[in-house]
Amino acid sequence: MLIIASILDIARLAGVSKTTVSKVLNHQYGVHEETRKKVWQAAAELHYTPNIAARALVTSKTGVIGVVYDSFKSPIYNELAGQLESQAQKLGIHLVFCSCNQQQASKLHYIQYFMGGAADGVILFGSAEDDDPVIERLMAVKFPFVVIEHRYDQLQVPNVLVDNVGGAKQAVQYLYKLGHRHIAHVTGNLRHQVAVDRYNGFKEAMQTLGLEPASDDFIHTDGSIGCGQLAAQALLERKERPTALFVFNDLIAYEMIDELHRAGLRIPEDMSVIGFDHLVGLLSFKPGIHNLTSISQPLEKMAHAAMDMIMSVVSGQMPEPISQQFKPVLQEGGTCQKRELHS
Amino acid sequence: MLIIASILDIARLAGVSKTTVSKVLNHQYGVHEETRKKVWQAAAELHYTPNIAARALVTSKTGVIGVVYDSFKSPIYNELAGQLESQAQKLGIHLVFCSCNQQQASKLHYIQYFMGGAADGVILFGSAEDDDPVIERLMAVKFPFVVIEHRYDQLQVPNVLVDNVGGAKQAVQYLYKLGHRHIAHVTGNLRHQVAVDRYNGFKEAMQTLGLEPASDDFIHTDGSIGCGQLAAQALLERKERPTALFVFNDLIAYEMIDELHRAGLRIPEDMSVIGFDHLVGLLSFKPGIHNLTSISQPLEKMAHAAMDMIMSVVSGQMPEPISQQFKPVLQEGGTCQKRELHS
DNA sequence: TTGTAGGCGTTATCAC
DNA sequence: GTGATAACGCCTACAA
């Protein structure tokens, strides 16, 4: 039922051979002006659409890079998507995105789809701990890929990431300078490398400062929507509360602030809160009570680096350096407050 | 350099023919148990990845539906993406998303990519007025597609949409019942059908109620980030202000509220505001001062309908009905207030 | 300047 | 149960 015309159809209509049509459609050299016109006219008339499957089959190039997400739900991913798009547009290549909705099987399927000729390379986004089979697979067949957010210390994997450990340390040091001594950490899903890194950064910074967080100064979440409410409730139940919170990311921080607020706590008077990601700019259109203090990621630079990397991997050379780490920056908002030390 | 194994490689390693390998990998019937085992083992050993380009070439089926956005920037699109993903997962098919960043040329390229064998059909998202060449193209070659948000009264185009005219009318009637008589409308980008429909709905409802909006009761925006600030400033400059605003969408409404607030106006005491899209649920993690009153779209139902439609179009039959319209629902928040009539 | 022929990796038809 | 062989639509030597 589909009436997509092929080169052969054009050739017949224009009264020339397939080769000539192909030449006109691509290289455009060594063809008579007359013939060329006829071919273009026939192509237009037939609404010719090149079959990229067939073309990819013979050239093994599609001009497309696939991007695989864990989920479309996180605003930070969306922001990065926009940045990647801009870069891609400049480079004249095209990006297609997909989300595996946290399902590993689905992720593998998409990878296969891309490996099997739908893309020249993939950008993997996220740091789920069970990503390893996917990475192994890609490495085994030497399919071009770049990872964003995950960290591979052993393997030679092209990746761009943010120094999450350092970012967490910055947060702790900042709170310390403000006079806070009892600081709690609300973790993300520790099955993701990002969450582990921020967790470790927190612990290290605390130890360096001579502070020993108690076990209940770690409030664990799974990073899902609504987990901030639960975390806040857990916090509220304690008799002795910390004076400051370093929260895995802004989403959770906002959720917690909302819940703490509801319970009558004032931010930052009763509790200082610092997040991660610095989504405040992104959400500026929604006027909030609080302008969250947060650690920001240089998304534009990261997108740029990731695109450069994938392009060079696709063209056959390992990027130099193979891994790029970016420094996050603390952005002061209005959710942290100085604290007198004689508390 | 890529070392992706083919069926031929497996055949050699397993000591059988290509045909047999193909049978094992797909149909799984009429092959000896012994042989089957050998083939699977060889496939695993070689990290076999089917070449979907080649497969698509002969079967003209990919199991993938392409989704084309105007932009990744709008939160409502993301929400819908999530819904579509859920539906697709249930149906066992895969979705890849791309955004043309408002560039028509880019959109055409993606369409060609999908038409040329990367997908079995496409879902088009948005209602830019210059989409027509894309639609024409798809119709000319009878490539399966479904449109969300655009409205085609003349053409037989499979589409799902929200009754934007009706939604706008609801908003006006609601404000009228609250006692408002001087109502202004902040438009979206009128080059998009959605914006035009809401604009028309507003005008019709006003006329029906015997209210005649002045020309400066229409504040025009292009729908871009930051346009709400400008709209609010335009509003503030006027000597005689309306008592209520019907705003094209929630983003703009939030931006305006923010700006009006800054200028000392209280919402809803000094100005009632109603938006469209009902993003409040989506942004619930960021505690705001205001819980916006808004017209909500039944995104889940729409995603469901769109997926059903594209599946039936792909399988060769026109969906019945060819167009599905959904009713938006007014969700009361805290940004609209009763107004005494003796103003 | 133009045309012929071969092959990319897969599936499908039809012999053996 | 198994294996040749012919497409699918395209590109690209190489030949005319």
Tab-separated table of C-alpha atoms in Angstrom, chain B:
chain	number	residue	atom	x	y	z
B	1	MET	CA	36.893	-1.771	12.736
B	2	LEU	CA	33.401	-2.623	13.857
B	3	ILE	CA	33.247	-6.331	14.512
B	4	ILE	CA	29.554	-6.940	14.359
B	5	ALA	CA	28.910	-10.516	13.397
B	6	SER	CA	26.395	-11.465	10.747
B	7	ILE	CA	24.244	-14.501	10.220
B	8	LEU	CA	26.861	-15.750	7.816
B	9	ASP	CA	29.483	-15.675	10.563
B	10	ILE	CA	27.241	-17.674	12.823
B	11	ALA	CA	26.551	-20.121	10.040
B	12	ARG	CA	30.240	-20.691	9.508
B	13	LEU	CA	31.002	-21.079	13.192
B	14	ALA	CA	28.095	-23.436	13.749
B	15	GLY	CA	28.765	-25.335	10.568
B	16	VAL	CA	25.307	-24.849	9.119
B	17	SER	CA	23.710	-22.686	6.453
B	18	LYS	CA	22.487	-19.098	6.699
B	19	THR	CA	18.924	-20.265	6.263
B	20	THR	CA	19.102	-22.529	9.248
B	21	VAL	CA	20.561	-19.799	11.398
B	22	SER	CA	17.852	-17.402	10.361
B	23	LYS	CA	15.208	-19.963	11.195
B	24	VAL	CA	16.627	-20.555	14.632
B	25	LEU	CA	16.914	-16.862	15.333
B	26	ASN	CA	13.368	-16.139	14.241
B	27	HIS	CA	10.695	-18.691	13.608
B	28	GLN	CA	12.220	-21.467	15.655
B	29	TYR	CA	10.323	-24.243	13.904
B	30	GLY	CA	11.504	-27.147	11.862
B	31	VAL	CA	15.035	-27.239	13.174
B	32	HIS	CA	16.723	-30.012	15.048
B	33	GLU	CA	17.283	-29.422	18.746
B	34	GLU	CA	21.005	-30.132	18.355
B	35	THR	CA	21.398	-27.644	15.547
B	36	ARG	CA	19.458	-25.029	17.383
B	37	LYS	CA	21.742	-25.225	20.388
B	38	LYS	CA	24.838	-24.923	18.238
B	39	VAL	CA	23.438	-21.865	16.518
B	40	TRP	CA	22.502	-20.057	19.727
B	41	GLN	CA	25.881	-20.793	21.170
B	42	ALA	CA	27.668	-19.427	18.138
B	43	ALA	CA	25.441	-16.349	18.172
B	44	ALA	CA	26.246	-15.647	21.792
B	45	GLU	CA	29.919	-16.202	21.251
B	46	LEU	CA	30.023	-13.702	18.413
B	47	HIS	CA	27.816	-11.170	20.247
B	48	TYR	CA	25.427	-11.322	17.357
B	49	THR	CA	23.302	-8.231	16.790
B	50	PRO	CA	20.713	-8.431	14.035
B	51	ASN	CA	21.137	-5.767	11.409
B	52	ILE	CA	17.779	-4.096	11.497
B	53	ALA	CA	18.592	-2.105	8.400
B	54	ALA	CA	18.940	-5.262	6.394
B	55	ARG	CA	15.934	-6.801	8.034
B	56	ALA	CA	13.825	-3.711	7.414
B	57	LEU	CA	14.967	-3.778	3.814
B	58	VAL	CA	13.330	-7.106	3.228
B	59	THR	CA	10.437	-7.067	5.693
B	60	SER	CA	9.743	-3.333	5.711
B	61	LYS	CA	8.954	-3.560	9.406
B	62	THR	CA	11.045	-2.184	12.243
B	63	GLY	CA	8.851	-2.393	15.342
B	64	VAL	CA	9.601	1.244	15.957
B	65	ILE	CA	7.425	4.336	15.879
B	66	GLY	CA	9.052	7.737	15.536
B	67	VAL	CA	7.776	10.715	17.482
B	68	VAL	CA	8.576	14.188	16.195
B	69	TYR	CA	8.394	17.206	18.482
B	70	ASP	CA	8.644	20.876	17.733
B	71	SER	CA	10.755	21.294	20.822
B	72	PHE	CA	11.798	19.446	23.953
B	73	LYS	CA	11.341	22.573	25.980
B	74	SER	CA	7.670	22.330	26.819
B	75	PRO	CA	6.941	20.345	29.975
B	76	ILE	CA	3.607	19.206	28.651
B	77	TYR	CA	5.339	17.403	25.818
B	78	ASN	CA	7.504	15.568	28.263
B	79	GLU	CA	4.557	14.465	30.248
B	80	LEU	CA	2.949	13.122	27.104
B	81	ALA	CA	6.191	11.395	26.152
B	82	GLY	CA	6.055	9.475	29.396
B	83	GLN	CA	2.488	8.443	28.733
B	84	LEU	CA	3.274	7.334	25.209
B	85	GLU	CA	6.206	5.313	26.517
B	86	SER	CA	3.964	3.461	28.944
B	87	GLN	CA	1.493	2.621	26.214
B	88	ALA	CA	4.220	1.503	23.846
B	89	GLN	CA	5.735	-0.741	26.456
B	90	LYS	CA	2.413	-2.511	26.903
B	91	LEU	CA	2.128	-3.010	23.164
B	92	GLY	CA	5.688	-4.280	22.881
B	93	ILE	CA	6.778	-1.659	20.411
B	94	HIS	CA	9.448	0.950	20.678
B	95	LEU	CA	9.420	4.698	20.444
B	96	VAL	CA	12.169	7.072	19.449
B	97	PHE	CA	11.790	10.792	19.924
B	98	CYS	CA	13.305	13.716	18.172
B	99	SER	CA	12.876	17.443	18.231
B	100	CYS	CA	13.282	19.733	15.285
B	101	ASN	CA	13.900	22.755	17.506
B	102	GLN	CA	11.290	24.756	15.633
B	103	GLN	CA	13.169	24.200	12.383
B	104	GLN	CA	11.031	23.019	9.551
B	105	ALA	CA	13.968	21.709	7.517
B	106	SER	CA	15.062	19.608	10.418
B	107	LYS	CA	11.577	18.239	10.825
B	108	LEU	CA	11.486	17.182	7.211
B	109	HIS	CA	14.819	15.457	7.621
B	110	TYR	CA	13.602	13.412	10.571
B	111	ILE	CA	10.456	12.511	8.707
B	112	GLN	CA	12.542	11.275	5.812
B	113	TYR	CA	14.720	9.339	8.205
B	114	PHE	CA	11.683	7.555	9.558
B	115	MET	CA	9.975	7.134	6.194
B	116	GLY	CA	13.159	5.765	4.744
B	117	GLY	CA	13.055	2.672	6.878
B	118	ALA	CA	13.875	3.756	10.414
B	119	ALA	CA	10.299	3.421	11.626
B	120	ASP	CA	6.954	1.920	10.686
B	121	GLY	CA	5.103	5.135	11.337
B	122	VAL	CA	5.358	8.519	12.986
B	123	ILE	CA	3.489	10.525	15.564
B	124	LEU	CA	3.648	14.234	14.902
B	125	PHE	CA	3.385	16.504	17.810
B	126	GLY	CA	2.469	20.161	17.668
B	127	SER	CA	0.530	22.484	15.479
B	128	ALA	CA	2.900	24.846	13.722
B	129	GLU	CA	1.208	26.426	10.744
B	130	ASP	CA	4.012	25.465	8.380
B	131	ASP	CA	3.598	21.762	9.048
B	132	ASP	CA	1.555	21.387	5.888
B	133	PRO	CA	4.408	20.372	3.574
B	134	VAL	CA	5.293	17.615	6.002
B	135	ILE	CA	1.738	16.356	6.108
B	136	GLU	CA	1.424	16.530	2.338
B	137	ARG	CA	4.563	14.521	1.970
B	138	LEU	CA	3.401	11.825	4.337
B	139	MET	CA	0.035	11.624	2.652
B	140	ALA	CA	1.546	11.529	-0.821
B	141	VAL	CA	3.488	8.372	-0.106
B	142	LYS	CA	0.866	7.025	2.278
B	143	PHE	CA	3.288	6.663	5.136
B	144	PRO	CA	1.479	5.873	8.409
B	145	PHE	CA	1.182	8.853	10.718
B	146	VAL	CA	-0.919	10.373	13.460
B	147	VAL	CA	-1.025	13.983	14.512
B	148	ILE	CA	-1.443	15.207	18.068
B	149	GLU	CA	-2.563	18.740	18.789
B	150	HIS	CA	-2.986	19.963	15.236
B	151	ARG	CA	-6.436	20.248	13.744
B	152	TYR	CA	-7.255	19.467	10.137
B	153	ASP	CA	-10.790	20.207	9.232
B	154	GLN	CA	-10.458	19.671	5.508
B	155	LEU	CA	-8.047	16.774	5.246
B	156	GLN	CA	-8.656	13.229	6.371
B	157	VAL	CA	-5.836	13.129	8.887
B	158	PRO	CA	-5.753	10.724	11.823
B	159	ASN	CA	-5.381	12.929	14.845
B	160	VAL	CA	-6.076	13.346	18.516
B	161	LEU	CA	-6.580	16.694	20.076
B	162	VAL	CA	-8.035	18.596	22.924
B	163	ASP	CA	-11.018	20.873	22.523
B	164	ASN	CA	-9.052	24.067	22.941
B	165	VAL	CA	-11.939	26.264	21.888
B	166	GLY	CA	-14.157	24.638	24.491
B	167	GLY	CA	-11.442	24.868	27.118
B	168	ALA	CA	-11.046	28.572	26.568
B	169	LYS	CA	-14.792	29.013	26.847
B	170	GLN	CA	-14.836	27.153	30.144
B	171	ALA	CA	-12.186	29.489	31.469
B	172	VAL	CA	-14.121	32.588	30.465
B	173	GLN	CA	-17.403	31.280	31.831
B	174	TYR	CA	-15.749	30.395	35.094
B	175	LEU	CA	-14.341	33.897	35.476
B	176	TYR	CA	-17.711	35.357	34.521
B	177	LYS	CA	-19.471	33.361	37.196
B	178	LEU	CA	-16.969	34.661	39.717
B	179	GLY	CA	-18.151	38.120	38.811
B	180	HIS	CA	-15.436	39.226	36.423
B	181	ARG	CA	-16.505	41.407	33.534
B	182	HIS	CA	-13.251	42.861	32.364
B	183	ILE	CA	-11.216	39.855	31.260
B	184	ALA	CA	-8.039	39.955	29.178
B	185	HIS	CA	-6.481	37.161	27.169
B	186	VAL	CA	-2.765	36.545	26.928
B	187	THR	CA	-2.257	34.660	23.684
B	188	GLY	CA	0.342	32.103	22.724
B	189	ASN	CA	2.139	32.042	19.409
B	190	LEU	CA	-0.680	32.486	16.913
B	191	ARG	CA	1.271	30.618	14.285
B	192	HIS	CA	0.245	27.516	16.145
B	193	GLN	CA	-3.244	26.123	15.842
B	194	VAL	CA	-3.525	25.606	19.604
B	195	ALA	CA	-3.020	29.272	20.282
B	196	VAL	CA	-5.482	30.276	17.595
B	197	ASP	CA	-8.121	27.934	18.962
B	198	ARG	CA	-7.800	29.189	22.510
B	199	TYR	CA	-7.889	32.736	21.190
B	200	ASN	CA	-11.043	32.068	19.216
B	201	GLY	CA	-12.635	30.255	22.114
B	202	PHE	CA	-11.989	33.267	24.292
B	203	LYS	CA	-13.479	35.689	21.796
B	204	GLU	CA	-16.585	33.602	21.199
B	205	ALA	CA	-17.252	33.091	24.871
B	206	MET	CA	-16.878	36.779	25.556
B	207	GLN	CA	-19.276	37.683	22.779
B	208	THR	CA	-21.815	35.144	23.936
B	209	LEU	CA	-21.707	36.743	27.369
B	210	GLY	CA	-22.205	40.147	25.839
B	211	LEU	CA	-18.715	41.311	26.662
B	212	GLU	CA	-16.714	43.084	24.025
B	213	PRO	CA	-12.972	42.889	24.737
B	214	ALA	CA	-11.026	45.945	23.645
B	215	SER	CA	-8.088	45.431	21.356
B	216	ASP	CA	-5.644	45.950	24.181
B	217	ASP	CA	-7.371	43.234	26.146
B	218	PHE	CA	-5.426	40.889	23.942
B	219	ILE	CA	-1.842	40.691	25.014
B	220	HIS	CA	0.138	38.828	22.418
B	221	THR	CA	3.155	36.635	23.085
B	222	ASP	CA	5.249	34.296	20.998
B	223	GLY	CA	5.120	31.594	23.615
B	224	SER	CA	8.861	31.600	24.232
B	225	ILE	CA	10.621	31.482	27.580
B	226	GLY	CA	10.382	34.871	29.249
B	227	CYS	CA	7.405	36.109	27.257
B	228	GLY	CA	5.290	36.085	30.402
B	229	GLN	CA	7.461	38.801	31.923
B	230	LEU	CA	6.941	40.982	28.890
B	231	ALA	CA	3.218	40.351	28.911
B	232	ALA	CA	3.013	41.294	32.568
B	233	GLN	CA	4.931	44.487	31.951
B	234	ALA	CA	2.600	45.413	29.124
B	235	LEU	CA	-0.290	44.824	31.467
B	236	LEU	CA	1.211	46.906	34.244
B	237	GLU	CA	1.667	49.883	31.978
B	238	ARG	CA	-2.032	50.236	31.381
B	239	LYS	CA	-4.072	52.738	33.366
B	240	GLU	CA	-7.191	50.630	33.433
B	241	ARG	CA	-6.476	46.995	34.087
B	242	PRO	CA	-8.705	43.975	33.675
B	243	THR	CA	-9.701	42.113	36.819
B	244	ALA	CA	-8.938	38.705	35.402
B	245	LEU	CA	-6.594	37.017	32.923
B	246	PHE	CA	-7.043	33.955	30.783
B	247	VAL	CA	-3.517	32.965	29.841
B	248	PHE	CA	-2.541	30.708	26.929
B	249	ASN	CA	-0.666	28.227	29.102
B	250	ASP	CA	0.658	27.614	32.584
B	251	LEU	CA	4.239	28.548	31.828
B	252	ILE	CA	3.285	32.012	30.721
B	253	ALA	CA	0.792	32.318	33.559
B	254	TYR	CA	3.435	31.484	36.144
B	255	GLU	CA	5.878	33.908	34.630
B	256	MET	CA	3.278	36.637	34.682
B	257	ILE	CA	2.265	35.950	38.238
B	258	ASP	CA	5.886	36.214	39.238
B	259	GLU	CA	6.272	39.552	37.536
B	260	LEU	CA	2.957	40.953	38.768
B	261	HIS	CA	3.894	39.891	42.244
B	262	ARG	CA	7.142	41.737	41.967
B	263	ALA	CA	5.210	44.859	41.029
B	264	GLY	CA	3.203	44.574	44.221
B	265	LEU	CA	0.032	43.035	42.877
B	266	ARG	CA	-1.541	40.270	44.904
B	267	ILE	CA	-2.919	37.172	43.243
B	268	PRO	CA	-5.818	36.527	43.353
B	269	GLU	CA	-6.868	39.603	45.381
B	270	ASP	CA	-5.863	42.128	42.741
B	271	MET	CA	-5.972	39.894	39.712
B	272	SER	CA	-7.480	36.521	38.975
B	273	VAL	CA	-5.426	34.282	36.712
B	274	ILE	CA	-6.332	31.094	34.907
B	275	GLY	CA	-3.940	29.070	32.797
B	276	PHE	CA	-4.058	26.063	30.486
B	277	ASP	CA	-2.380	22.618	30.655
B	278	HIS	CA	-2.554	22.168	34.410
B	279	LEU	CA	1.138	21.624	34.928
B	280	VAL	CA	0.718	22.016	38.662
B	281	GLY	CA	0.786	18.302	39.231
B	282	LEU	CA	3.916	17.983	37.206
B	283	LEU	CA	5.704	20.704	39.100
B	284	SER	CA	4.426	19.745	42.490
B	285	PHE	CA	7.932	19.128	43.739
B	286	LYS	CA	8.657	22.821	43.633
B	287	PRO	CA	6.644	24.503	46.353
B	288	GLY	CA	5.110	27.611	44.892
B	289	ILE	CA	3.226	30.464	46.379
B	290	HIS	CA	0.372	29.817	44.048
B	291	ASN	CA	-1.560	26.815	43.062
B	292	LEU	CA	-2.596	27.839	39.600
B	293	THR	CA	-6.177	27.459	38.470
B	294	SER	CA	-5.946	25.876	35.064
B	295	ILE	CA	-7.587	23.860	32.312
B	296	SER	CA	-6.167	20.344	32.278
B	297	GLN	CA	-5.657	18.029	29.340
B	298	PRO	CA	-6.354	14.295	29.686
B	299	LEU	CA	-2.867	13.343	28.566
B	300	GLU	CA	-3.081	9.694	29.437
B	301	LYS	CA	-6.192	9.174	27.369
B	302	MET	CA	-4.687	11.136	24.524
B	303	ALA	CA	-1.515	9.075	24.529
B	304	HIS	CA	-3.568	5.925	24.580
B	305	ALA	CA	-5.677	7.058	21.654
B	306	ALA	CA	-2.652	8.153	19.653
B	307	MET	CA	-0.906	4.825	20.123
B	308	ASP	CA	-4.007	2.878	19.180
B	309	MET	CA	-4.408	5.005	16.094
B	310	ILE	CA	-0.862	4.690	14.860
B	311	MET	CA	-0.958	0.951	15.381
B	312	SER	CA	-4.042	0.561	13.254
B	313	VAL	CA	-2.743	2.876	10.556
B	314	VAL	CA	0.484	0.897	10.461
B	315	SER	CA	-1.463	-2.309	10.075
B	316	GLY	CA	-3.135	-0.827	7.024
B	317	GLN	CA	-6.549	0.319	8.194
B	318	MET	CA	-7.755	3.823	8.843
B	319	PRO	CA	-8.647	4.298	12.490
B	320	GLU	CA	-12.284	4.670	13.379
B	321	PRO	CA	-13.030	7.467	14.133
B	322	ILE	CA	-10.250	9.159	12.248
B	323	SER	CA	-10.159	12.051	14.685
B	324	GLN	CA	-10.587	11.993	18.441
B	325	GLN	CA	-11.223	15.082	20.458
B	326	PHE	CA	-10.912	15.170	24.222
B	327	LYS	CA	-12.570	17.520	26.661
B	328	PRO	CA	-10.282	19.501	28.921
B	329	VAL	CA	-11.314	19.958	32.544
B	330	LEU	CA	-11.099	23.036	34.706
B	331	GLN	CA	-9.020	22.444	37.816
B	332	GLU	CA	-9.596	24.933	40.561
B	333	GLY	CA	-6.489	26.276	42.225
B	334	GLY	CA	-5.948	29.376	44.265
B	335	THR	CA	-5.417	32.045	41.651
B	336	CYS	CA	-8.981	33.062	40.945
B	337	GLN	CA	-11.294	34.969	43.247
B	338	LYS	CA	-14.879	36.088	43.436
B	339	ARG	CA	-15.384	39.688	42.544
B	340	GLU	CA	-18.181	41.974	43.722
B	341	LEU	CA	-20.116	43.252	40.757
B	342	HIS	CA	-20.339	46.876	41.851
B	343	SER	CA	-16.794	47.564	40.780
